[in-house]
Short mmCIF file of C-alpha atoms in Angstrom, two decimals:
data_model
loop_
_atom_site.label_atom_id
_atom_site.label_comp_id
_atom_site.label_asym_id
_atom_site.label_seq_id
_atom_site.Cartn_x
_atom_site.Cartn_y
_atom_site.Cartn_z
CA ILE W 1 0.00 0.00 0.00
CA LEU W 2 2.79 2.43 0.89
CA ILE W 3 4.55 1.75 -2.41
CA SER W 4 1.30 2.51 -4.24
CA ILE W 5 0.84 5.82 -2.39
CA CYS W 6 4.43 6.84 -3.02
CA THR W 7 4.03 6.21 -6.75
CA SER W 8 0.91 8.37 -6.98
CA LEU W 9 2.56 11.13 -4.96
CA GLY W 10 5.44 11.30 -7.39
CA ALA W 11 3.03 11.86 -10.29
CA GLU W 12 1.40 14.97 -8.76
CA MET W 13 4.17 16.71 -6.86
CA LEU W 14 4.65 20.39 -7.61
CA PRO W 15 7.11 21.85 -8.19
CA GLU W 16 8.71 18.99 -10.08
CA ASN W 17 11.72 17.40 -8.45
CA GLY W 18 14.97 19.15 -9.35
CA THR W 19 13.28 22.16 -10.96
CA SER W 20 14.88 25.62 -11.18
CA LEU W 21 12.66 28.66 -10.63
CA ASN W 22 12.84 32.39 -11.34
CA TYR W 23 10.62 33.34 -8.39
CA THR W 24 10.63 33.14 -4.60
CA GLN W 25 6.90 32.65 -3.95
CA VAL W 26 6.32 28.99 -4.72
CA PHE W 27 3.16 26.85 -4.88
CA PHE W 28 3.60 23.29 -3.56
CA ARG W 29 1.07 20.55 -4.25
CA TRP W 30 0.93 16.81 -3.70
CA ASP W 31 -1.55 13.98 -4.10
CA GLN W 32 -4.04 13.60 -1.29
CA ILE W 33 -3.18 10.72 1.04
CA PRO W 34 -6.27 8.70 2.06
CA ASN W 35 -7.48 8.95 5.69
CA VAL W 36 -4.97 11.55 6.88
CA GLU W 37 -6.08 14.29 9.25
CA SER W 38 -3.45 16.81 8.15
CA TYR W 39 -0.03 17.12 6.57
CA GLN W 40 3.31 18.23 7.89
CA PHE W 41 5.22 20.17 5.23
CA THR W 42 8.97 20.38 5.81
CA ILE W 43 11.41 22.42 3.73
CA MET W 44 15.11 22.94 4.35
CA GLU W 45 17.66 25.25 2.76
CA MET W 46 20.86 23.35 2.22
CA GLU W 47 23.15 23.63 5.28
CA THR W 48 21.25 26.54 6.83
CA GLU W 49 17.73 26.34 8.20
CA GLU W 50 14.56 24.29 8.24
CA THR W 51 10.90 25.20 8.58
CA GLU W 52 7.90 22.99 9.32
CA LEU W 53 4.26 23.86 8.64
CA ASN W 54 1.09 21.94 9.43
CA VAL W 55 -1.53 22.21 6.68
CA ILE W 56 -5.00 20.71 6.24
CA GLN W 57 -5.20 20.69 2.45
CA ASN W 58 -2.70 19.00 0.16
CA SER W 59 -1.12 22.23 -1.07
CA ILE W 60 0.55 25.36 0.24
CA LEU W 61 1.78 28.67 -1.19
CA LEU W 62 5.08 29.59 0.44
CA THR W 63 5.53 33.37 0.30
CA GLU W 64 8.39 33.61 2.80
CA PHE W 65 11.60 31.70 3.61
CA LEU W 66 12.73 31.11 0.02
CA ASN W 67 15.73 33.14 -1.16
CA TRP W 68 17.44 33.83 -4.46
CA ASN W 69 20.42 31.67 -5.40
CA SER W 70 19.48 28.89 -2.97
CA THR W 71 18.72 25.17 -3.13
CA TYR W 72 16.07 23.48 -0.97
CA THR W 73 14.89 20.01 -0.12
CA TRP W 74 11.31 19.33 0.93
CA PHE W 75 8.95 16.51 1.80
CA ILE W 76 5.52 15.99 3.33
CA CYS W 77 4.19 13.61 5.97
CA GLY W 78 0.57 12.55 6.28
CA LEU W 79 -0.66 12.62 9.91
CA PHE W 80 -3.39 10.08 10.75
CA ASP W 81 -6.08 10.81 13.35
CA ASP W 82 -5.58 7.45 15.08
CA GLY W 83 -2.02 8.35 16.06
CA SER W 84 -0.44 5.73 13.82
CA THR W 85 2.98 6.24 12.28
CA PRO W 86 2.92 9.11 9.75
CA PHE W 87 3.50 8.32 6.11
CA CYS W 88 6.22 10.52 4.61
CA SER W 89 7.06 11.11 0.98
CA GLU W 90 10.49 10.86 -0.52
CA ILE W 91 12.65 13.99 -0.43
CA TYR W 92 12.39 16.43 -3.33
CA SER W 93 14.59 19.36 -4.31
CA LEU W 94 14.26 22.70 -6.02
CA THR W 95 16.59 25.61 -6.80
CA ILE W 96 15.79 29.31 -6.80
CA ASN W 97 18.00 30.86 -9.46
CA PRO W 98 20.13 33.92 -8.69
CA LEU W 99 18.83 37.30 -9.78
CA PRO W 100 20.39 38.10 -13.17
CA SER W 101 23.25 40.58 -13.38
CA TYR W 102 21.02 43.11 -15.16
CA PHE W 103 18.54 43.22 -12.26
CA PRO W 104 18.91 46.55 -10.37
CA ASP W 105 21.20 46.22 -7.36
CA VAL W 106 18.99 48.51 -5.29
CA ILE W 107 15.29 49.34 -5.57
CA ASN W 108 14.23 52.24 -3.35
CA VAL W 109 10.65 52.84 -2.24
CA THR W 110 10.45 56.65 -2.32
CA ASN W 111 6.86 56.99 -1.09
CA TYR W 112 4.86 54.41 0.86
CA ASN W 113 1.36 54.96 2.25
CA GLU W 114 0.40 51.76 4.01
CA SER W 115 -3.31 52.67 4.04
CA PHE W 116 -3.32 52.58 0.21
CA SER W 117 -1.17 49.48 -0.21
CA GLN W 118 -2.48 46.05 -1.14
CA GLU W 119 -1.16 42.56 -0.68
CA GLY W 120 0.10 40.81 -3.76
CA VAL W 121 2.60 41.40 -6.50
CA THR W 122 3.27 44.35 -8.78
CA MET W 123 4.18 43.05 -12.23
CA MET W 124 6.14 45.59 -14.23
CA ASP W 125 8.34 46.20 -17.23
CA PHE W 126 11.82 47.54 -16.53
CA GLU W 127 11.80 49.10 -19.99
CA SER W 128 15.31 50.56 -20.10
CA LEU W 129 16.75 47.21 -18.93
CA ASP W 130 14.76 45.11 -21.45
CA PHE W 131 13.20 42.71 -18.95
CA SER W 132 10.15 42.36 -16.71
CA GLY W 133 9.75 41.36 -13.09
CA GLY W 134 7.53 41.25 -10.04
CA LEU W 135 7.94 43.18 -6.78
CA ASP W 136 6.12 42.99 -3.47
CA LYS W 137 4.82 46.17 -1.82
CA ASN W 138 8.20 46.74 -0.17
CA GLY W 139 10.03 46.71 -3.50
CA THR W 140 11.54 43.27 -2.93
CA PRO W 141 11.98 41.28 -6.18
CA ILE W 142 10.09 38.00 -6.21
CA TRP W 143 9.91 37.09 -9.93
CA PHE W 144 11.66 37.89 -13.19
CA VAL W 145 11.59 36.94 -16.85
CA ASP W 146 14.97 35.85 -18.17
CA ARG W 147 15.47 38.18 -21.13
CA ASP W 148 18.16 35.85 -22.53
CA GLU W 149 15.38 33.40 -23.38
CA PHE W 150 13.54 36.01 -25.49
CA ALA W 151 16.13 37.55 -27.83
CA GLN W 152 17.43 39.83 -25.06
CA LYS W 153 14.10 41.52 -24.34
CA PHE W 154 10.71 40.78 -22.74
CA ILE W 155 8.15 43.53 -22.11
CA PHE W 156 5.34 42.56 -19.73
CA THR W 157 1.86 43.73 -20.78
CA GLN W 158 -0.79 41.54 -19.08
CA PHE W 159 -1.28 39.05 -16.25
CA LEU W 160 -3.93 36.45 -17.08
CA SER W 161 -6.46 34.80 -14.77
CA ASN W 162 -4.95 31.39 -15.63
CA GLY W 163 -1.67 32.52 -14.02
CA ASN W 164 0.18 33.06 -17.29
CA VAL W 165 1.91 36.22 -18.45
CA VAL W 166 1.56 38.07 -21.76
CA GLY W 167 4.29 40.24 -23.22
CA PHE W 168 6.52 40.74 -26.23
CA GLY W 169 10.11 40.80 -27.37
CA PRO W 170 11.66 42.05 -30.62
CA GLY W 171 8.95 41.44 -33.22
CA VAL W 172 7.23 38.58 -31.36
CA GLY W 173 4.29 38.46 -28.93
CA TYR W 174 4.21 35.76 -26.24
CA GLU W 175 2.05 34.05 -23.68
CA ILE W 176 4.28 32.31 -21.14
CA ASP W 177 3.83 30.56 -17.81
CA LEU W 178 5.60 31.81 -14.68
CA ASP W 179 8.48 29.43 -15.38
CA GLY W 180 9.11 31.15 -18.72
CA HIS W 181 7.80 28.28 -20.88
CA ILE W 182 6.25 29.58 -24.10
CA ILE W 183 2.53 28.78 -24.42
CA PHE W 184 1.99 30.87 -27.56
CA GLU W 185 4.08 33.06 -29.83
CA THR W 186 3.20 35.05 -32.91
CA PRO W 187 4.99 34.77 -36.21
CA ASN W 188 7.67 37.46 -36.35
CA VAL W 189 6.21 40.95 -36.88
CA ASN W 190 9.19 43.29 -36.93
CA SER W 191 7.12 46.41 -36.27
CA LEU W 192 5.23 45.10 -33.20
CA HIS W 193 5.33 47.76 -30.49
CA HIS W 194 3.88 49.01 -27.19
CA GLN W 195 1.22 46.40 -26.39
CA PHE W 196 0.33 42.74 -26.83
CA THR W 197 -2.81 41.45 -25.08
CA LYS W 198 -4.99 38.35 -24.90
CA THR W 199 -8.78 38.56 -25.10
CA ASN W 200 -11.36 36.47 -23.26
CA LYS W 201 -12.05 34.68 -26.55
CA ASP W 202 -8.47 33.35 -26.58
CA THR W 203 -7.20 35.60 -29.36
CA TYR W 204 -4.35 38.09 -29.25
CA PHE W 205 -4.35 41.80 -30.16
CA PHE W 206 -1.27 43.87 -30.83
CA ILE W 207 -0.04 47.05 -32.55
CA SER W 208 2.36 47.16 -35.47
CA ALA W 209 3.76 50.20 -37.23
CA THR W 210 3.15 50.84 -40.91
CA VAL W 211 4.70 53.47 -43.19
CA GLU W 212 3.31 55.22 -46.28
CA ASP W 213 4.64 58.12 -48.35
CA GLN W 214 2.16 61.00 -48.10
CA TYR W 215 2.11 64.74 -48.72
CA CYS W 216 4.28 67.09 -46.66
CA PRO W 217 1.86 69.34 -44.66
CA GLU W 218 2.21 73.10 -44.58
CA GLU W 219 4.14 72.98 -41.29
CA CYS W 220 6.95 71.05 -43.00
CA ASN W 221 10.44 72.46 -43.28
CA PRO W 222 10.60 74.01 -46.79
CA ASN W 223 13.76 72.04 -47.53
CA LEU W 224 11.84 68.76 -47.34
CA PRO W 225 10.40 67.02 -50.43
CA ASP W 226 6.71 67.19 -51.37
CA GLU W 227 6.20 63.65 -50.05
CA ILE W 228 7.49 62.29 -46.74
CA PRO W 229 7.11 58.91 -44.99
CA TRP W 230 4.26 58.91 -42.45
CA GLN W 231 4.31 56.23 -39.74
CA GLY W 232 0.86 55.04 -38.74
CA ASP W 233 -0.37 51.87 -37.05
CA ILE W 234 -2.17 48.63 -37.81
CA PHE W 235 -4.11 46.97 -34.99
CA ARG W 236 -4.09 43.21 -35.49
CA GLU W 237 -5.77 40.15 -34.00
CA PHE W 238 -4.29 36.64 -34.22
CA ASP W 239 -5.93 33.33 -33.36
CA GLN W 240 -4.33 30.49 -31.39
CA GLU W 241 -2.70 29.12 -34.56
CA GLY W 242 -0.97 32.43 -35.29
CA ASN W 243 -3.29 33.43 -38.16
CA GLU W 244 -4.33 37.06 -38.58
CA ILE W 245 -8.14 37.19 -38.31
CA TRP W 246 -8.77 40.96 -37.96
CA SER W 247 -6.93 44.20 -38.66
CA TRP W 248 -7.54 47.94 -38.75
CA ASN W 249 -5.17 50.36 -40.47
CA THR W 250 -5.07 54.02 -39.40
CA PHE W 251 -4.36 55.05 -43.02
CA ASP W 252 -7.74 53.58 -44.03
CA TYR W 253 -9.84 55.33 -41.37
CA TYR W 254 -8.09 58.52 -40.19
CA GLY W 255 -8.01 61.47 -42.56
CA LEU W 256 -4.60 62.74 -43.66
CA THR W 257 -5.62 66.23 -42.52
CA GLU W 258 -5.88 64.79 -38.99
CA TYR W 259 -2.36 65.24 -37.70
CA ASN W 260 -0.56 66.97 -34.84
CA PRO W 261 1.43 69.91 -36.26
CA TYR W 262 4.11 69.47 -33.61
CA TYR W 263 5.30 66.19 -35.13
CA VAL W 264 5.42 67.80 -38.57
CA GLU W 265 7.32 70.86 -37.35
CA THR W 266 9.92 68.69 -35.60
CA TYR W 267 10.30 66.26 -38.51
CA THR W 268 13.81 66.50 -39.98
CA GLY W 269 13.62 63.95 -42.77
CA SER W 270 16.02 61.46 -41.18
CA TYR W 271 13.24 59.07 -40.10
CA GLU W 272 9.48 58.61 -40.50
CA MET W 273 7.07 61.35 -39.41
CA ASP W 274 5.50 59.91 -36.23
CA TRP W 275 1.84 60.38 -37.14
CA THR W 276 -0.19 58.26 -34.68
CA HIS W 277 2.21 56.57 -32.21
CA SER W 278 -0.45 54.29 -30.76
CA ASN W 279 0.07 53.03 -27.22
CA SER W 280 -2.74 50.55 -26.59
CA VAL W 281 -5.49 48.39 -28.05
CA PHE W 282 -8.33 46.76 -26.10
CA TYR W 283 -11.12 44.43 -27.23
CA ASP W 284 -14.35 44.87 -25.27
CA ASN W 285 -16.47 41.73 -25.43
CA SER W 286 -19.62 43.32 -23.97
CA SER W 287 -19.94 45.88 -26.77
CA GLU W 288 -18.01 43.90 -29.41
CA SER W 289 -15.84 46.94 -29.93
CA VAL W 290 -12.15 47.67 -30.17
CA PHE W 291 -10.73 50.70 -28.36
CA VAL W 292 -7.37 52.13 -29.45
CA SER W 293 -5.24 54.96 -28.12
CA SER W 294 -3.26 57.11 -30.56
CA ARG W 295 -0.89 59.16 -28.43
CA ASN W 296 0.35 61.67 -30.99
CA LEU W 297 -3.22 62.50 -32.00
CA SER W 298 -4.28 62.73 -28.32
CA ARG W 299 -7.30 60.54 -28.93
CA ILE W 300 -9.08 57.31 -28.12
CA THR W 301 -11.05 55.69 -30.95
CA LYS W 302 -13.95 53.26 -30.64
CA ILE W 303 -14.24 50.77 -33.52
CA ASP W 304 -17.10 48.39 -34.28
CA TYR W 305 -15.46 44.97 -34.39
CA ALA W 306 -17.77 43.37 -37.00
CA SER W 307 -17.91 46.20 -39.56
CA LYS W 308 -14.62 47.95 -38.63
CA ASP W 309 -16.52 51.26 -38.78
CA LEU W 310 -15.10 54.10 -36.70
CA ILE W 311 -17.80 54.84 -34.10
CA TRP W 312 -16.22 57.86 -32.41
CA ASN W 313 -13.03 59.69 -31.57
CA MET W 314 -12.59 61.18 -28.11
CA GLY W 315 -9.81 63.63 -27.29
CA GLN W 316 -8.05 66.65 -28.80
CA THR W 317 -10.53 68.11 -31.29
CA ASP W 318 -7.92 70.32 -33.00
CA PHE W 319 -6.66 67.20 -34.79
CA MET W 320 -10.07 65.85 -35.90
CA ASP W 321 -11.98 66.27 -39.16
CA GLU W 322 -15.22 65.27 -37.43
CA ILE W 323 -15.92 66.13 -33.80
CA HIS W 324 -18.01 63.56 -31.92
CA PHE W 325 -17.94 65.19 -28.45
CA GLU W 326 -18.25 68.98 -28.24
CA GLN W 327 -17.35 69.27 -24.55
CA ASP W 328 -13.74 69.83 -23.51
CA LEU W 329 -12.49 66.56 -22.03
CA ASN W 330 -9.06 67.98 -21.11
CA PHE W 331 -7.11 65.42 -23.13
#
């Protein structure tokens, strides 16, 4: 009987024996042992300290004790209510990897109001360092994405209810699990920028830049040619197989008289004129609409998903051919 229990335990143990992790808050799970009243969970850091916890259910989330660059052994014992000899599992091991060399040596909390703080993890993109990580409310690192696994860059954009993470690297959007294993990746789209998100219908939206030669507006430097490259955006949706199933191009729906003069006046001719510079795209299931933010036009646009018709623009009216909201919204 004990051999049978031990075999089933080995099939369901989490984390897997000998695994290496990039986080210090770890979920442990094991098969339920029949007829036990509770479990004794024991974990030990090699040659340093040991902790024991009594738990009722056959899992535990350990949010303390684990440290970077450390190896641990752990096992569980099932405690029977009749006082008989506990059944204990074999001993398992795990390693918490060291923080990478590019992780900041010091993170300072400059302002902390405890009444506003919440438990949990802040997931963020360390943009200038090309990687993403998770911090607790004290600024202590507890998770990171190894940028070396993603062409030297991973930008976090979304945390999913299934526990996975969405983000992107150079030209590729990803869904990964917390261990960094790739669940989904797009075909390479060199111009992918700013945001990559997953919808509740299991599709993925992202933004990619697109360039067209168009007229040089009156604010142009007179030394520039009559036509200059304008950089707009295409908002795209991919299915689980990596096929494009929807797209919306700003050149098809925004008028070419809708531009911010500042980006024309500062255009020197050495690169594309930054027309829209979109920062975000969001699919709203309840209204079957797509909302996009175009930073350089200071606007948010609502798009009907089925017809792709532009429903309204909200924002800086000076850059709009048609005004949908007369009131000043202070964008």
